[in-house]
Amino acid sequence: MAARGGWREKISVRFSGAKLDEPLSRHTTFHIGGPADCYLEIGNSADLRDFAALAAEQDVPVFFLGQGSNLLVLDRGIRGAVVRLRGRFEDMELLAGGRVRAGAGLRVPKLVSFCAQKGLAGLEPLIGVPGTVGGALAMNAGTPQGEIGPAVAEAEIWDLQERRPRALPREDLRFEYRSSSLAGRIILGCVLQLKPGDKVDIMKRIQSYQRKRFQTQPIHTYNVGSVFKNPPGQFVARLVEEAGLKGRAVGGARVSPKHANFIENFSGATARDVLELIDLIRGEVRRIFAIELELEVKVVGEA
Ligand SMILES: Cc1cc2nc3c(=O)[nH]c(=O)nc-3n(C[C@H](O)[C@H](O)[C@H](O)COP(=O)(O)OP(=O)(O)OC[C@H]3O[C@@H](n4cnc5c(N)ncnc54)[C@H](O)[C@@H]3O)c2cc1C
């Protein structure tokens, strides 16, 4: 990487809103995370092109985040630049034939509401996913009632070699349980193929999913949703509860008393607190049930 000062200065000159040593706790739903050397928001393709060229020329590592709703950023933060796509990347547009174009920076609940208003069904299970379209595509976000993957007709990425956007057709994409072949690419957006539906029925489904979430998840706390992936045929929440860990705390982090696959930052938790709690949960579930839990949350940065 180029000398720390040099590239940061160049980015600050070209992108006036760039912030140096920005605490990432301000950009994650956990409200946890050390500083990014440089944090910036990019609002259009021309700026993205300039930024990508500058980052390549200066050999700067770049991490793209969305709403930070599936991230545990470690306490010493992220070296290099952290980028959030905003502005034109938050656009959505109704196309012909039940298709919708959505930018990577758009919030998922806004997209779900837009589709409902247009009488387009398929995304209702995603109403409570508090992330962006980019994050949802990288994670193949969803619930047992449905994921984003099956609705994706085409994805748009930034091609680093060609220095321009590139469309990837459905047949070039893979979506699995909480992962996709788009992870690790620079995701700009997608085109979704939805089904025509009755607006009232769509709204009813949305309301019922919201009600269920409100009853079962600690949505008003600082958290990142499910911490672990459910092993085949098992529910992590039940395993953790049966292991007697509901409410167990390490420092400012605790297993949610409401949903045992959630960890809450209830009092100034550090990433280290969360990692210790994760280790404790994994250890107990391994010891009692001989099951190895896999993380759903992405752990990034330096400890
Ligand atoms: C209360 C709550 C409930 C939740 N419920 C669900 C649920 O029901 N189902 C579910 O699947 N998830 C759920 N989540 C987790 C989370 O919301 C999803 O994983 C979401 O898709 C993450 O989106 P994000 O924009 O916040 O991504 P981030 O957390 O910011 O990033 C996640 C990953 O996506 C990558 N990424 C994001 N944007 C881009 C981009 N433009 N280009 C390249 N890579 C990118 C990041 O690099 C990272 O690897 C929940 C979280 C919370 C807090």
Short mmCIF file of C-alpha atoms and ligand atoms in Angstrom, two decimals:
data_model
loop_
_atom_site.label_atom_id
_atom_site.label_comp_id
_atom_site.label_asym_id
_atom_site.label_seq_id
_atom_site.Cartn_x
_atom_site.Cartn_y
_atom_site.Cartn_z
CA MET A 1 0.00 0.00 0.00
CA ALA A 2 1.20 3.56 -0.69
CA ALA A 3 2.36 5.72 2.25
CA ARG A 4 -0.70 6.27 4.48
CA GLY A 5 -0.73 10.05 4.17
CA GLY A 6 -0.31 10.29 0.38
CA TRP A 7 -3.33 8.44 -0.86
CA ARG A 8 -5.59 9.80 1.89
CA GLU A 9 -4.72 13.33 0.90
CA LYS A 10 -5.38 12.62 -2.78
CA ILE A 11 -8.80 11.12 -1.99
CA SER A 12 -9.68 14.03 0.33
CA VAL A 13 -8.82 16.55 -2.40
CA ARG A 14 -10.87 14.75 -5.08
CA PHE A 15 -13.80 13.72 -2.79
CA SER A 16 -14.62 16.59 -0.46
CA GLY A 17 -16.93 14.50 1.76
CA ALA A 18 -14.27 11.87 2.52
CA LYS A 19 -13.64 11.40 6.24
CA LEU A 20 -10.31 10.34 7.68
CA ASP A 21 -10.13 7.99 10.68
CA GLU A 22 -13.91 7.70 10.65
CA PRO A 23 -15.26 5.42 13.42
CA LEU A 24 -17.14 2.60 11.70
CA SER A 25 -19.34 2.25 14.78
CA ARG A 26 -21.24 5.11 13.10
CA HIS A 27 -21.90 2.94 10.06
CA THR A 28 -22.89 -0.43 11.53
CA THR A 29 -26.18 -1.44 13.16
CA PHE A 30 -24.12 -3.03 15.96
CA HIS A 31 -22.71 0.45 16.69
CA ILE A 32 -19.35 -1.32 17.01
CA GLY A 33 -16.17 -0.90 14.97
CA GLY A 34 -12.85 0.93 14.96
CA PRO A 35 -11.88 3.58 12.40
CA ALA A 36 -11.53 3.34 8.63
CA ASP A 37 -8.37 5.09 7.39
CA CYS A 38 -10.73 6.82 5.00
CA TYR A 39 -14.53 6.58 4.63
CA LEU A 40 -16.36 8.02 1.65
CA GLU A 41 -19.71 7.92 -0.07
CA ILE A 42 -19.82 7.74 -3.85
CA GLY A 43 -22.95 8.90 -5.66
CA ASN A 44 -22.45 8.25 -9.39
CA SER A 45 -20.51 6.20 -11.95
CA ALA A 46 -18.13 9.02 -12.92
CA ASP A 47 -17.00 9.43 -9.31
CA LEU A 48 -16.72 5.66 -8.93
CA ARG A 49 -14.52 5.50 -12.04
CA ASP A 50 -12.22 8.25 -10.66
CA PHE A 51 -12.10 6.62 -7.24
CA ALA A 52 -11.34 3.14 -8.62
CA ALA A 53 -8.53 4.55 -10.79
CA LEU A 54 -7.04 6.43 -7.84
CA ALA A 55 -7.29 3.44 -5.52
CA ALA A 56 -5.64 1.17 -8.13
CA GLU A 57 -2.86 3.68 -8.85
CA GLN A 58 -2.15 4.16 -5.11
CA ASP A 59 -2.61 0.46 -4.29
CA VAL A 60 -5.26 1.20 -1.66
CA PRO A 61 -7.35 -1.71 -0.30
CA VAL A 62 -11.05 -0.93 -0.64
CA PHE A 63 -14.00 -2.34 1.30
CA PHE A 64 -17.57 -1.70 0.14
CA LEU A 65 -20.27 -1.69 2.78
CA GLY A 66 -23.99 -1.10 2.75
CA GLN A 67 -25.97 -0.42 5.89
CA GLY A 68 -23.46 -2.35 8.02
CA SER A 69 -26.31 -4.57 9.23
CA ASN A 70 -24.38 -7.81 8.84
CA LEU A 71 -20.92 -6.63 9.88
CA LEU A 72 -18.79 -7.01 12.97
CA VAL A 73 -15.99 -4.50 12.38
CA LEU A 74 -13.07 -5.25 14.70
CA ASP A 75 -11.80 -2.72 17.23
CA ARG A 76 -8.79 -1.40 15.28
CA GLY A 77 -10.95 -0.79 12.25
CA ILE A 78 -10.27 -1.21 8.54
CA ARG A 79 -7.07 -0.22 6.73
CA GLY A 80 -7.57 1.48 3.41
CA ALA A 81 -10.78 3.02 2.10
CA VAL A 82 -14.32 2.07 3.10
CA VAL A 83 -16.95 3.02 0.53
CA ARG A 84 -20.71 3.32 0.67
CA LEU A 85 -22.70 3.78 -2.57
CA ARG A 86 -25.30 6.55 -2.35
CA GLY A 87 -26.95 9.09 -4.68
CA ARG A 88 -27.69 7.57 -8.11
CA PHE A 89 -26.93 4.16 -6.64
CA GLU A 90 -30.05 4.51 -4.47
CA ASP A 91 -32.37 4.83 -7.49
CA MET A 92 -35.12 2.38 -8.40
CA GLU A 93 -37.13 2.17 -11.59
CA LEU A 94 -40.10 0.20 -12.86
CA LEU A 95 -39.29 -1.51 -16.18
CA ALA A 96 -41.59 -3.38 -18.57
CA GLY A 97 -42.81 -6.93 -17.89
CA GLY A 98 -42.77 -6.88 -14.08
CA ARG A 99 -39.10 -5.97 -13.88
CA VAL A 100 -37.58 -3.47 -11.44
CA ARG A 101 -34.10 -1.97 -11.54
CA ALA A 102 -32.63 -1.26 -8.11
CA GLY A 103 -29.36 0.43 -7.18
CA ALA A 104 -26.98 -1.22 -4.70
CA GLY A 105 -27.25 1.65 -2.23
CA LEU A 106 -31.05 1.48 -1.99
CA ARG A 107 -32.53 0.30 1.32
CA VAL A 108 -34.28 -3.05 0.96
CA PRO A 109 -37.51 -2.12 2.85
CA LYS A 110 -37.92 0.87 0.49
CA LEU A 111 -37.61 -1.45 -2.51
CA VAL A 112 -40.11 -3.93 -1.04
CA SER A 113 -42.64 -1.11 -0.44
CA PHE A 114 -42.11 0.24 -3.97
CA CYS A 115 -42.80 -3.19 -5.48
CA ALA A 116 -45.91 -3.61 -3.30
CA GLN A 117 -47.26 -0.25 -4.50
CA LYS A 118 -46.74 -1.37 -8.11
CA GLY A 119 -48.57 -4.66 -7.48
CA LEU A 120 -45.42 -6.75 -7.87
CA ALA A 121 -44.98 -9.76 -5.61
CA GLY A 122 -41.96 -11.79 -4.54
CA LEU A 123 -39.94 -9.62 -2.20
CA GLU A 124 -42.34 -9.48 0.78
CA PRO A 125 -40.24 -11.79 3.03
CA LEU A 126 -37.42 -9.22 2.80
CA ILE A 127 -39.44 -6.39 4.37
CA GLY A 128 -37.56 -6.58 7.68
CA VAL A 129 -34.03 -6.87 6.24
CA PRO A 130 -32.54 -3.53 7.29
CA GLY A 131 -29.74 -3.50 4.70
CA THR A 132 -29.10 -2.26 1.17
CA VAL A 133 -29.69 -4.04 -2.14
CA GLY A 134 -25.89 -4.46 -2.51
CA GLY A 135 -25.67 -6.19 0.87
CA ALA A 136 -28.73 -8.31 0.11
CA LEU A 137 -27.18 -9.47 -3.19
CA ALA A 138 -23.82 -10.28 -1.58
CA MET A 139 -25.52 -12.19 1.25
CA ASN A 140 -28.50 -13.62 -0.66
CA ALA A 141 -30.59 -12.11 2.12
CA GLY A 142 -33.92 -13.61 2.99
CA THR A 143 -35.96 -15.75 5.35
CA PRO A 144 -37.36 -19.28 5.14
CA GLN A 145 -40.28 -17.66 3.24
CA GLY A 146 -38.02 -16.39 0.43
CA GLU A 147 -34.65 -14.94 -0.57
CA ILE A 148 -33.62 -12.22 -3.02
CA GLY A 149 -31.66 -14.64 -5.26
CA PRO A 150 -34.55 -16.25 -7.16
CA ALA A 151 -35.86 -12.81 -8.17
CA VAL A 152 -32.56 -11.59 -9.67
CA ALA A 153 -32.70 -11.45 -13.48
CA GLU A 154 -29.41 -9.63 -13.86
CA ALA A 155 -26.78 -8.02 -11.64
CA GLU A 156 -24.62 -5.03 -12.38
CA ILE A 157 -21.03 -4.88 -11.15
CA TRP A 158 -18.11 -2.53 -11.62
CA ASP A 159 -15.55 -4.14 -13.90
CA LEU A 160 -12.16 -3.15 -12.49
CA GLN A 161 -10.25 -4.14 -15.64
CA GLU A 162 -12.61 -2.50 -18.13
CA ARG A 163 -13.21 0.46 -15.79
CA ARG A 164 -16.94 0.48 -16.44
CA PRO A 165 -20.19 -1.14 -15.27
CA ARG A 166 -20.89 -4.65 -16.54
CA ALA A 167 -24.14 -6.62 -16.51
CA LEU A 168 -24.00 -10.25 -15.36
CA PRO A 169 -26.89 -12.40 -16.61
CA ARG A 170 -28.73 -14.70 -14.23
CA GLU A 171 -26.97 -17.80 -15.58
CA ASP A 172 -23.60 -16.39 -14.45
CA LEU A 173 -24.83 -15.92 -10.85
CA ARG A 174 -25.01 -18.38 -7.96
CA PHE A 175 -27.12 -17.86 -4.86
CA GLU A 176 -26.87 -20.10 -1.82
CA TYR A 177 -27.98 -19.92 1.83
CA ARG A 178 -26.62 -16.51 2.93
CA SER A 179 -23.95 -16.31 0.24
CA SER A 180 -23.67 -15.55 -3.44
CA SER A 181 -21.14 -15.43 -6.25
CA LEU A 182 -21.44 -11.61 -6.11
CA ALA A 183 -19.64 -11.42 -2.77
CA GLY A 184 -16.24 -9.83 -3.31
CA ARG A 185 -17.32 -7.96 -6.47
CA ILE A 186 -18.23 -4.27 -6.56
CA ILE A 187 -22.01 -4.53 -6.80
CA LEU A 188 -23.81 -1.60 -8.44
CA GLY A 189 -27.36 -2.93 -8.55
CA CYS A 190 -29.64 -5.44 -10.20
CA VAL A 191 -32.73 -6.04 -12.26
CA LEU A 192 -35.38 -8.09 -10.49
CA GLN A 193 -38.08 -10.16 -12.19
CA LEU A 194 -41.24 -10.09 -10.06
CA LYS A 195 -44.72 -11.56 -10.42
CA PRO A 196 -47.91 -9.54 -10.74
CA GLY A 197 -49.95 -9.76 -7.55
CA ASP A 198 -52.92 -8.25 -5.77
CA LYS A 199 -51.79 -5.14 -3.88
CA VAL A 200 -53.99 -5.86 -0.87
CA ASP A 201 -52.68 -9.44 -0.58
CA ILE A 202 -49.08 -8.24 -0.91
CA MET A 203 -49.61 -5.64 1.84
CA LYS A 204 -51.23 -8.25 4.09
CA ARG A 205 -48.22 -10.53 3.70
CA ILE A 206 -45.85 -7.63 4.44
CA GLN A 207 -47.76 -6.70 7.59
CA SER A 208 -47.85 -10.27 8.83
CA TYR A 209 -44.06 -10.67 8.33
CA GLN A 210 -43.48 -7.37 10.15
CA ARG A 211 -45.71 -8.41 13.05
CA LYS A 212 -43.91 -11.74 13.42
CA ARG A 213 -40.50 -10.03 13.39
CA PHE A 214 -41.61 -7.48 15.96
CA GLN A 215 -42.80 -10.28 18.26
CA THR A 216 -39.76 -12.53 17.93
CA GLN A 217 -36.72 -10.28 17.28
CA PRO A 218 -35.07 -7.54 19.38
CA ILE A 219 -35.31 -5.08 16.48
CA HIS A 220 -34.96 -1.97 18.64
CA THR A 221 -31.53 -2.96 19.99
CA TYR A 222 -28.07 -2.60 18.42
CA ASN A 223 -27.55 -5.94 16.63
CA VAL A 224 -26.78 -7.53 13.26
CA GLY A 225 -29.62 -10.02 12.97
CA SER A 226 -28.75 -13.72 13.08
CA VAL A 227 -25.14 -14.23 14.15
CA PHE A 228 -24.91 -17.87 13.01
CA LYS A 229 -26.30 -19.76 10.01
CA ASN A 230 -28.85 -22.42 10.89
CA PRO A 231 -27.25 -25.87 10.43
CA PRO A 232 -29.33 -28.19 8.19
CA GLY A 233 -32.49 -29.23 10.06
CA GLN A 234 -31.61 -27.19 13.17
CA PHE A 235 -32.39 -23.75 14.56
CA VAL A 236 -29.45 -21.99 16.21
CA ALA A 237 -31.79 -20.04 18.51
CA ARG A 238 -33.10 -23.30 19.98
CA LEU A 239 -29.61 -24.81 20.40
CA VAL A 240 -28.32 -21.69 22.18
CA GLU A 241 -31.39 -21.51 24.38
CA GLU A 242 -31.15 -25.21 25.28
CA ALA A 243 -27.47 -24.66 26.12
CA GLY A 244 -28.72 -22.19 28.76
CA LEU A 245 -27.05 -19.18 27.14
CA LYS A 246 -30.01 -16.85 26.61
CA GLY A 247 -29.12 -13.52 28.23
CA ARG A 248 -25.44 -14.54 28.81
CA ALA A 249 -23.20 -11.42 28.66
CA VAL A 250 -19.54 -10.71 28.00
CA GLY A 251 -18.67 -7.05 28.66
CA GLY A 252 -21.31 -4.94 26.88
CA ALA A 253 -22.52 -7.77 24.60
CA ARG A 254 -25.18 -10.32 25.43
CA VAL A 255 -27.19 -13.11 23.86
CA SER A 256 -30.56 -11.49 23.27
CA PRO A 257 -33.14 -12.47 25.88
CA LYS A 258 -35.70 -12.27 23.04
CA HIS A 259 -33.98 -14.29 20.28
CA ALA A 260 -30.99 -16.48 21.11
CA ASN A 261 -29.38 -16.24 17.63
CA PHE A 262 -29.06 -12.46 18.10
CA ILE A 263 -26.29 -10.74 20.05
CA GLU A 264 -27.10 -7.28 21.38
CA ASN A 265 -24.66 -4.49 22.07
CA PHE A 266 -26.51 -3.41 25.21
CA SER A 267 -23.81 -1.25 26.81
CA GLY A 268 -20.82 0.02 24.81
CA ALA A 269 -19.67 -3.42 23.66
CA THR A 270 -16.37 -3.83 21.86
CA ALA A 271 -15.86 -6.24 18.97
CA ARG A 272 -13.67 -8.23 21.36
CA ASP A 273 -16.65 -8.69 23.72
CA VAL A 274 -18.73 -9.99 20.82
CA LEU A 275 -15.99 -12.36 19.62
CA GLU A 276 -15.58 -13.77 23.15
CA LEU A 277 -19.32 -14.34 23.36
CA ILE A 278 -19.30 -16.00 19.93
CA ASP A 279 -16.49 -18.33 21.08
CA LEU A 280 -18.40 -19.17 24.24
CA ILE A 281 -21.59 -20.01 22.27
CA ARG A 282 -19.68 -22.09 19.72
CA GLY A 283 -17.85 -23.96 22.46
CA GLU A 284 -21.01 -24.82 24.39
CA VAL A 285 -22.99 -25.86 21.29
CA ARG A 286 -20.07 -28.05 20.19
CA ARG A 287 -19.72 -29.60 23.66
CA ILE A 288 -23.43 -30.30 24.19
CA PHE A 289 -24.72 -31.04 20.68
CA ALA A 290 -21.52 -31.85 18.70
CA ILE A 291 -22.58 -29.21 16.16
CA GLU A 292 -20.13 -26.73 14.62
CA LEU A 293 -21.79 -23.33 14.19
CA GLU A 294 -20.89 -21.27 11.12
CA LEU A 295 -20.97 -17.46 11.25
CA GLU A 296 -23.54 -15.56 9.20
CA VAL A 297 -22.18 -12.18 10.35
CA LYS A 298 -19.08 -11.00 8.45
CA VAL A 299 -16.12 -10.23 10.69
CA VAL A 300 -13.87 -7.61 9.09
CA GLY A 301 -10.94 -5.37 10.00
CA GLU A 302 -8.08 -5.57 12.49
CA ALA A 303 -8.38 -6.80 16.08
C1 LIG B 1 -32.66 -6.54 12.98
C2 LIG B 1 -32.01 -7.28 11.83
C3 LIG B 1 -32.72 -8.25 11.15
C4 LIG B 1 -32.12 -8.94 10.09
N1 LIG B 1 -32.86 -9.89 9.43
C5 LIG B 1 -32.32 -10.53 8.38
C6 LIG B 1 -33.08 -11.50 7.65
O1 LIG B 1 -34.25 -11.76 7.94
N2 LIG B 1 -32.48 -12.12 6.61
C7 LIG B 1 -31.20 -11.87 6.24
O2 LIG B 1 -30.71 -12.45 5.26
N3 LIG B 1 -30.46 -10.96 6.90
C8 LIG B 1 -30.98 -10.29 7.96
N4 LIG B 1 -30.23 -9.36 8.64
C9 LIG B 1 -28.81 -9.18 8.28
C10 LIG B 1 -28.55 -8.08 7.22
O3 LIG B 1 -29.55 -7.09 7.27
C11 LIG B 1 -28.44 -8.66 5.81
O4 LIG B 1 -27.36 -9.58 5.71
C12 LIG B 1 -28.27 -7.57 4.76
O5 LIG B 1 -28.40 -8.14 3.48
C13 LIG B 1 -26.93 -6.85 4.84
O6 LIG B 1 -27.00 -5.69 4.03
P1 LIG B 1 -26.10 -4.41 4.32
O7 LIG B 1 -26.36 -3.41 3.26
O8 LIG B 1 -26.26 -3.95 5.71
O9 LIG B 1 -24.65 -5.02 4.10
P2 LIG B 1 -23.37 -4.86 5.03
O10 LIG B 1 -23.64 -5.46 6.35
O11 LIG B 1 -22.88 -3.47 4.99
O12 LIG B 1 -22.34 -5.80 4.24
C14 LIG B 1 -22.58 -7.20 4.16
C15 LIG B 1 -21.70 -7.76 3.04
O13 LIG B 1 -22.13 -7.24 1.79
C16 LIG B 1 -21.05 -6.59 1.14
N5 LIG B 1 -21.57 -5.45 0.38
C17 LIG B 1 -22.52 -4.56 0.76
N6 LIG B 1 -22.74 -3.66 -0.23
C18 LIG B 1 -21.90 -4.00 -1.24
C19 LIG B 1 -21.64 -3.46 -2.55
N7 LIG B 1 -22.30 -2.40 -3.04
N8 LIG B 1 -20.70 -4.05 -3.31
C20 LIG B 1 -20.02 -5.13 -2.84
N9 LIG B 1 -20.21 -5.69 -1.63
C21 LIG B 1 -21.15 -5.13 -0.85
C22 LIG B 1 -20.08 -6.17 2.23
O14 LIG B 1 -18.77 -6.02 1.74
C23 LIG B 1 -20.22 -7.35 3.20
O15 LIG B 1 -19.42 -8.42 2.78
C24 LIG B 1 -30.80 -8.66 9.71
C25 LIG B 1 -30.07 -7.66 10.39
C26 LIG B 1 -30.67 -6.97 11.44
C27 LIG B 1 -29.90 -5.88 12.15
#
